[in-house]
Coordinates of C-alpha atoms (C1' of nucleotides) in Angstrom, one line a residue:
Chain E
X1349 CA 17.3 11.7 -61.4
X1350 CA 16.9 8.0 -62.1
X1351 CA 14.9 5.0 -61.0
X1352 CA 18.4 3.8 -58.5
X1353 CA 19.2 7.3 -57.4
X1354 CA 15.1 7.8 -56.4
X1355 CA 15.6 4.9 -54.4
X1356 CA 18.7 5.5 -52.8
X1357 CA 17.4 8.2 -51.5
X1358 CA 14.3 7.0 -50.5
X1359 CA 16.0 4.9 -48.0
X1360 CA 17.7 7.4 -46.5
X1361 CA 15.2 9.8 -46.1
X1362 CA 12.9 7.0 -44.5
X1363 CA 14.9 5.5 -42.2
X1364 CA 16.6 9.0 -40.4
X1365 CA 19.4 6.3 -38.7
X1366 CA 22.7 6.0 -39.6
X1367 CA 23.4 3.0 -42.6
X1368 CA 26.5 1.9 -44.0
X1369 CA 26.6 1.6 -47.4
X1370 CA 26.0 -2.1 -47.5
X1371 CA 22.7 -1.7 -45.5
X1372 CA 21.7 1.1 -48.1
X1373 CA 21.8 -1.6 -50.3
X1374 CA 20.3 -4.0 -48.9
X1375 CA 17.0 -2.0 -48.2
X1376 CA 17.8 -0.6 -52.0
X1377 CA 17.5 -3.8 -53.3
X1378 CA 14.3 -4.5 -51.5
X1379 CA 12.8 -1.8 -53.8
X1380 CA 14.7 -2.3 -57.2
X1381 CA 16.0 -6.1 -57.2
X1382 CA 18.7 -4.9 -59.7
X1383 CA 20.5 -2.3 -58.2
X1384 CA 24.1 -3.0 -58.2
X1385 CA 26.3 -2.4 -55.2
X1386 CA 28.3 0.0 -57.3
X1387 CA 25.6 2.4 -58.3
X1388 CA 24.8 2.3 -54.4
X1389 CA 28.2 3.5 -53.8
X1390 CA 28.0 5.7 -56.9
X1391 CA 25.2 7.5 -55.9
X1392 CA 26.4 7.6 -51.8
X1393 CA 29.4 9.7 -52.9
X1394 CA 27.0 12.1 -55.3
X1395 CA 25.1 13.0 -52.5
X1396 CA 27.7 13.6 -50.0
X1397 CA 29.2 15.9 -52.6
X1398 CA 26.2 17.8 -52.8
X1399 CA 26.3 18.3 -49.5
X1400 CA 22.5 16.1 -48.9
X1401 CA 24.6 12.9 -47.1
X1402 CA 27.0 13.8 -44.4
X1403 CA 29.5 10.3 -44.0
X1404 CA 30.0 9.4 -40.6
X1405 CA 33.6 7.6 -39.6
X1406 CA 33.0 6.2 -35.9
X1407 CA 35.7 3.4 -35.5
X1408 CA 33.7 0.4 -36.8
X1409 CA 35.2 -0.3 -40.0
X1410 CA 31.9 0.6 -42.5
X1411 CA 31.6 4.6 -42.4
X1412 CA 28.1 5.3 -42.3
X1413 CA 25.9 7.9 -44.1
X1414 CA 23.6 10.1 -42.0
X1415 CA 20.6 11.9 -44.3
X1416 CA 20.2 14.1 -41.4
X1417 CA 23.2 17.0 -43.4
X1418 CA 21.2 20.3 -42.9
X1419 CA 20.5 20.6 -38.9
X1420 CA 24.4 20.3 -38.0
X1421 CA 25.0 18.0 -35.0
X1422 CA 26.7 15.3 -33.4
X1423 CA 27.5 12.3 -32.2
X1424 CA 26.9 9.7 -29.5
X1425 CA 28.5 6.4 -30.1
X1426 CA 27.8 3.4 -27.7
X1427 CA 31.2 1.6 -27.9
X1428 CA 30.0 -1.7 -27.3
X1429 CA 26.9 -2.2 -29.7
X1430 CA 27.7 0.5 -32.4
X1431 CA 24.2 2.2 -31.8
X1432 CA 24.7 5.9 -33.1
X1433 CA 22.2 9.1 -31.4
X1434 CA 22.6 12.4 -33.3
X1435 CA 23.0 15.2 -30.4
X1436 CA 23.8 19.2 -29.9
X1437 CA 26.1 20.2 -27.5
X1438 CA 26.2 23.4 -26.5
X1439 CA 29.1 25.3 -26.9
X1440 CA 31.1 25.8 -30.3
X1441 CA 34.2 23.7 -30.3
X1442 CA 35.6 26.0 -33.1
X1443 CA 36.0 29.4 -30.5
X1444 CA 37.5 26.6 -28.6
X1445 CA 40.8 26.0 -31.0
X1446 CA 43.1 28.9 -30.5
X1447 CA 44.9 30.2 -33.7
X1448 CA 48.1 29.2 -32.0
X1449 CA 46.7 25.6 -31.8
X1450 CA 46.1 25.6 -36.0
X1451 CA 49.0 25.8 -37.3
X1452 CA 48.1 27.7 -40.5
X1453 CA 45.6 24.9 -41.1
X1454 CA 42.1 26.8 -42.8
X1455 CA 39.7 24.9 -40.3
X1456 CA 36.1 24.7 -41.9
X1457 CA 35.0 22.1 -39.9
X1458 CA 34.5 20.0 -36.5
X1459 CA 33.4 17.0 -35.9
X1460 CA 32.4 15.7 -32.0
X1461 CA 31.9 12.3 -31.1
X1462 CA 31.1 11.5 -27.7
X1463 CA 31.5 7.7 -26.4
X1464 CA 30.2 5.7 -23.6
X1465 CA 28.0 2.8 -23.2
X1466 CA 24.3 2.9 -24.1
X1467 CA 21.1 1.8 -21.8
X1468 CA 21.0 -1.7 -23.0
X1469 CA 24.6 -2.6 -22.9
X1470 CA 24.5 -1.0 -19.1
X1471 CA 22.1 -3.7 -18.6
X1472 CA 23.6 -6.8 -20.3
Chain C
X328 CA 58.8 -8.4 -24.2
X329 CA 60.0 -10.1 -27.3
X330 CA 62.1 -8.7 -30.5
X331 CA 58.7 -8.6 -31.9
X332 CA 56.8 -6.4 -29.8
X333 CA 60.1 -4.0 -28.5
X334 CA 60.3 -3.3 -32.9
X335 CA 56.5 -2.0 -32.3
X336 CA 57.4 0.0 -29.4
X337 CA 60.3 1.9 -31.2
X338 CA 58.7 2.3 -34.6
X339 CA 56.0 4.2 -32.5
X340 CA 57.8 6.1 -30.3
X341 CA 60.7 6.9 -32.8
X342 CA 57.9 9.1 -34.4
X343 CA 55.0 10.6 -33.4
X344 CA 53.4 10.2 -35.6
X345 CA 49.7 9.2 -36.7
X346 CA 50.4 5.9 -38.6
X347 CA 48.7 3.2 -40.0
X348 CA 48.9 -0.6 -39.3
X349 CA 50.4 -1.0 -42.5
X350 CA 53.2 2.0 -42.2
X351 CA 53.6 0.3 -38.9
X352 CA 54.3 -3.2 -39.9
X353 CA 56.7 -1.4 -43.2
X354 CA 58.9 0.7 -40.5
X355 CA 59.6 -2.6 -38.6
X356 CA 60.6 -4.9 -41.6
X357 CA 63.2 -2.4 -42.0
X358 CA 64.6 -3.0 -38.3
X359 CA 63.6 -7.0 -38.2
X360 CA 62.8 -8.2 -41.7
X361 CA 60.7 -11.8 -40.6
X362 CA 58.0 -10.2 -38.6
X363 CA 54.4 -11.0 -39.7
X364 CA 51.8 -8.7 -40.5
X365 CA 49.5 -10.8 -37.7
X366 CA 52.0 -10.1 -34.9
X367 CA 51.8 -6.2 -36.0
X368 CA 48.3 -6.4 -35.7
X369 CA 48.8 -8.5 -32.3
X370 CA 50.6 -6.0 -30.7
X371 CA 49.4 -2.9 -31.5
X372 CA 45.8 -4.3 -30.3
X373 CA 47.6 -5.6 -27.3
X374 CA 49.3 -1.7 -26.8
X375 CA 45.7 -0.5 -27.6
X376 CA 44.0 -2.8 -24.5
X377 CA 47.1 -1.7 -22.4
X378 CA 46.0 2.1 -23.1
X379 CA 49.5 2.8 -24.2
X380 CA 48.4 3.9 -28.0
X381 CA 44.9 5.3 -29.2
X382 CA 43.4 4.3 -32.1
X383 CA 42.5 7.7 -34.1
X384 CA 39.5 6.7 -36.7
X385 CA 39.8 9.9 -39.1
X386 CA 37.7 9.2 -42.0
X387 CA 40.9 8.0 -44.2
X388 CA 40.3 4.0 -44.6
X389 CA 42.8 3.2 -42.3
X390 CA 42.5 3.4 -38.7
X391 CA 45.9 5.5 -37.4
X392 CA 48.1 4.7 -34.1
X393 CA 48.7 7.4 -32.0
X394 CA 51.7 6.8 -29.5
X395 CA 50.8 10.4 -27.2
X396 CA 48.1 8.7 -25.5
X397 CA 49.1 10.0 -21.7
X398 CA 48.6 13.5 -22.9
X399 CA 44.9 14.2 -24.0
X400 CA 44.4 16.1 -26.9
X401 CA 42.6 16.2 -30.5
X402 CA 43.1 15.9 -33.8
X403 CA 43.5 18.9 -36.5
X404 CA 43.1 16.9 -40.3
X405 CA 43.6 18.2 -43.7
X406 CA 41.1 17.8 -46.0
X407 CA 43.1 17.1 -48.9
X408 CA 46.3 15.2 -48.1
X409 CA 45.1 13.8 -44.8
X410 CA 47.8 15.6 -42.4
X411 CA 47.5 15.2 -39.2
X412 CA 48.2 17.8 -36.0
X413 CA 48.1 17.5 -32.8
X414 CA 45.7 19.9 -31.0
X415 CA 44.8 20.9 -27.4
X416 CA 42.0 23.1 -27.4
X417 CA 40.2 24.9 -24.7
X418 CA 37.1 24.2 -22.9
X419 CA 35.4 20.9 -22.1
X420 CA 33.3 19.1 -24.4
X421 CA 32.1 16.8 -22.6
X422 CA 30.4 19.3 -20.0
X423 CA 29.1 20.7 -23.3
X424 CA 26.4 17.8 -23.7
X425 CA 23.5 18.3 -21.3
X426 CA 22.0 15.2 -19.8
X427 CA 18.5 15.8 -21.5
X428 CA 21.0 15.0 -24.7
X429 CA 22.8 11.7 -23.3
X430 CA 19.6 9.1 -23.6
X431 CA 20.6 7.6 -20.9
X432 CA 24.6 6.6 -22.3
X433 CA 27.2 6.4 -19.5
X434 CA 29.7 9.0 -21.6
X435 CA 32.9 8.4 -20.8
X436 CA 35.4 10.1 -23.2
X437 CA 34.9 13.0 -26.7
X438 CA 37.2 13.1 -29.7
X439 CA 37.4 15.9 -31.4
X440 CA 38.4 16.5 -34.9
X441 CA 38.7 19.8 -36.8
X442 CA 39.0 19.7 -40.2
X443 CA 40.4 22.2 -43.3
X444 CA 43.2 22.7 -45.7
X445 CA 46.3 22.5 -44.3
X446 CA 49.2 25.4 -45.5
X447 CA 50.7 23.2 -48.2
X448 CA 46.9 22.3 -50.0
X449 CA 46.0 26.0 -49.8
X450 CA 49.5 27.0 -51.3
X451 CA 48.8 24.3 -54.3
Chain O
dA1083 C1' 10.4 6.1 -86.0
dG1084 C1' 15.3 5.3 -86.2
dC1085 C1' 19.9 6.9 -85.1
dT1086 C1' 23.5 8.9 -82.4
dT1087 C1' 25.6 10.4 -78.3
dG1088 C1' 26.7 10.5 -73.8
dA1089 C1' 25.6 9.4 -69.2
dT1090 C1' 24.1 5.7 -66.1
dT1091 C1' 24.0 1.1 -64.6
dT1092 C1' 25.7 -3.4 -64.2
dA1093 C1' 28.6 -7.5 -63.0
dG1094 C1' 32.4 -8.7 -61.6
dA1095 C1' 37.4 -8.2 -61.0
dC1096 C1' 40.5 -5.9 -58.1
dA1097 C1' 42.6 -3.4 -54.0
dT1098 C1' 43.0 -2.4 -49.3
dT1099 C1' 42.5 -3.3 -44.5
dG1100 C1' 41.9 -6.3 -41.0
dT1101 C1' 41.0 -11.1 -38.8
dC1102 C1' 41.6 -16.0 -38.3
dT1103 C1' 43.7 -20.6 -38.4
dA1104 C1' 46.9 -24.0 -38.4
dC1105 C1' 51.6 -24.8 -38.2
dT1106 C1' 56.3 -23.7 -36.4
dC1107 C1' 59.5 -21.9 -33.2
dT1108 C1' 61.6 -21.0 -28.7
dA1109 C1' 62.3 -20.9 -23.8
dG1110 C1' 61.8 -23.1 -19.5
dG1111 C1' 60.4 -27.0 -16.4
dG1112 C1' 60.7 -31.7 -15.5
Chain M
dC479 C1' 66.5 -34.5 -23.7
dC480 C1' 61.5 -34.1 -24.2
dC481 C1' 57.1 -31.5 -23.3
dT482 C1' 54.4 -27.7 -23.0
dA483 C1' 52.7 -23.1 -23.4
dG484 C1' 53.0 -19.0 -25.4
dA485 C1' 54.5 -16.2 -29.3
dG486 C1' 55.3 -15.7 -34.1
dT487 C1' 54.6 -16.9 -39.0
dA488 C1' 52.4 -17.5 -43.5
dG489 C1' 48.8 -17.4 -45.8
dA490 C1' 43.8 -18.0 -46.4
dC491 C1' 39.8 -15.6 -45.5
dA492 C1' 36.5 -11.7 -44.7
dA493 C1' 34.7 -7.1 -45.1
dT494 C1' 34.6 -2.8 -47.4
dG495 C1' 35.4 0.0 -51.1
dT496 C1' 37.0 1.2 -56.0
dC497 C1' 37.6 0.5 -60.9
dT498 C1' 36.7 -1.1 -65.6
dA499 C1' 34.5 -2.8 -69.7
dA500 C1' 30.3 -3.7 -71.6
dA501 C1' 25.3 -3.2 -71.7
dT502 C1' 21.5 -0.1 -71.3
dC503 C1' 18.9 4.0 -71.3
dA504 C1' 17.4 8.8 -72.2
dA505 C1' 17.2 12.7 -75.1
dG506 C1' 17.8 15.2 -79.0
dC507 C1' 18.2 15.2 -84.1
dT508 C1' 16.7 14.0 -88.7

DNA sequence: AGCTTGATTTAGACATTGTCTACTCTAGGG
DNA sequence: CCCTAGAGTAGACAATGTCTAAATCAAGCT
């Protein structure tokens, strides 16, 4: 555990939104001027290994990294700003995906994203 | 409807495919070699504004075209080599999200994506 | 303390994907 | 035949992510 990998994930833990990996840096940098972008990324793709970072692929081109890994949940993206909520739908989309639907795929995983248009946007 | 955009059409419909912009714009060099790589992007925005092609953001780098967009369905991904199925499961998702979870979003569509190893990667 | 070894960090080049701009081409109206 | 508007083109540019070579650092050994 170094100095960059302390602050990595000291900006993730504080801020529990959704950053790509340019904003980690940014805020990173605020703490340690000379953390390079690549340890940033280094150190982004550690954590998500270890299972600590979950990465996040809405449809804006950045993914983003969500700190937020243990309570498992969802999303809600507003497609005309980008802002991200984390939510828990009832229900468990995996019953949902008969074994005639998987087509000897292992399926470990799901992943929801639900999309509409947030409060502020609705007002703009 | 020029030469241009009818290339577009085919390449998509000729498979169903999931592919990128840039398998996209390869598979219609083949059929008309002086198209640009703008005009693929063009079109495929413009058949993405028309509703005629969705745009499936799997966490791969590249966004994917997928030409089925009259039928509604999901996506099944492997892990490993980044296949891609077609799914349709059961249930609703979208009655799945109570409104004390929508924060006051308009929702208006879900994609869901199961992941896991498809039967090749677990045979390897 | 000084040395060695290996991992970590750095800067910057590079790659990929997508967007933008300025120019060219073509078809149709006058 | 010329003009105009839209479509297409080439290539520059931008954003995001990956890789490499060299510098640096930490830890153990003598």
């Amino acid at each position: 555990m170094t100095a960059q990998r302390r602050v990595v994930a000291e900006v993730l833990d504080g801020e529990h939104v959704h950053l790509t990996a340019d904003e980690v840096h940014s805020r990173a940098v605020d703490k340690l001027p000379e953390i390079s972008r690549a340890t940033v990324y280094n150190t982004l793709g550690e954590l998500v290994s270890l299972g600590e970072v979950l990465e996040v692929a809405t449809d804006k081109r950045a993914k983003r990294y969500d700190p937020n890994a243990h309570r498992p949940h969802h999303h809600l993206v507003c497609a005309q700003c980008g802002a991200i909520r984390d939510v828990h739908p009832t229900g468990n989309p995996l019953a949902d995906l008969p074994d005639s639907e998987r087509f000897g795929f292992a399926v470990s995983e799901v992943e929801v994203t639900y999309r509409g248009t947030c409060p502020n946007c609705a007002a703009a």
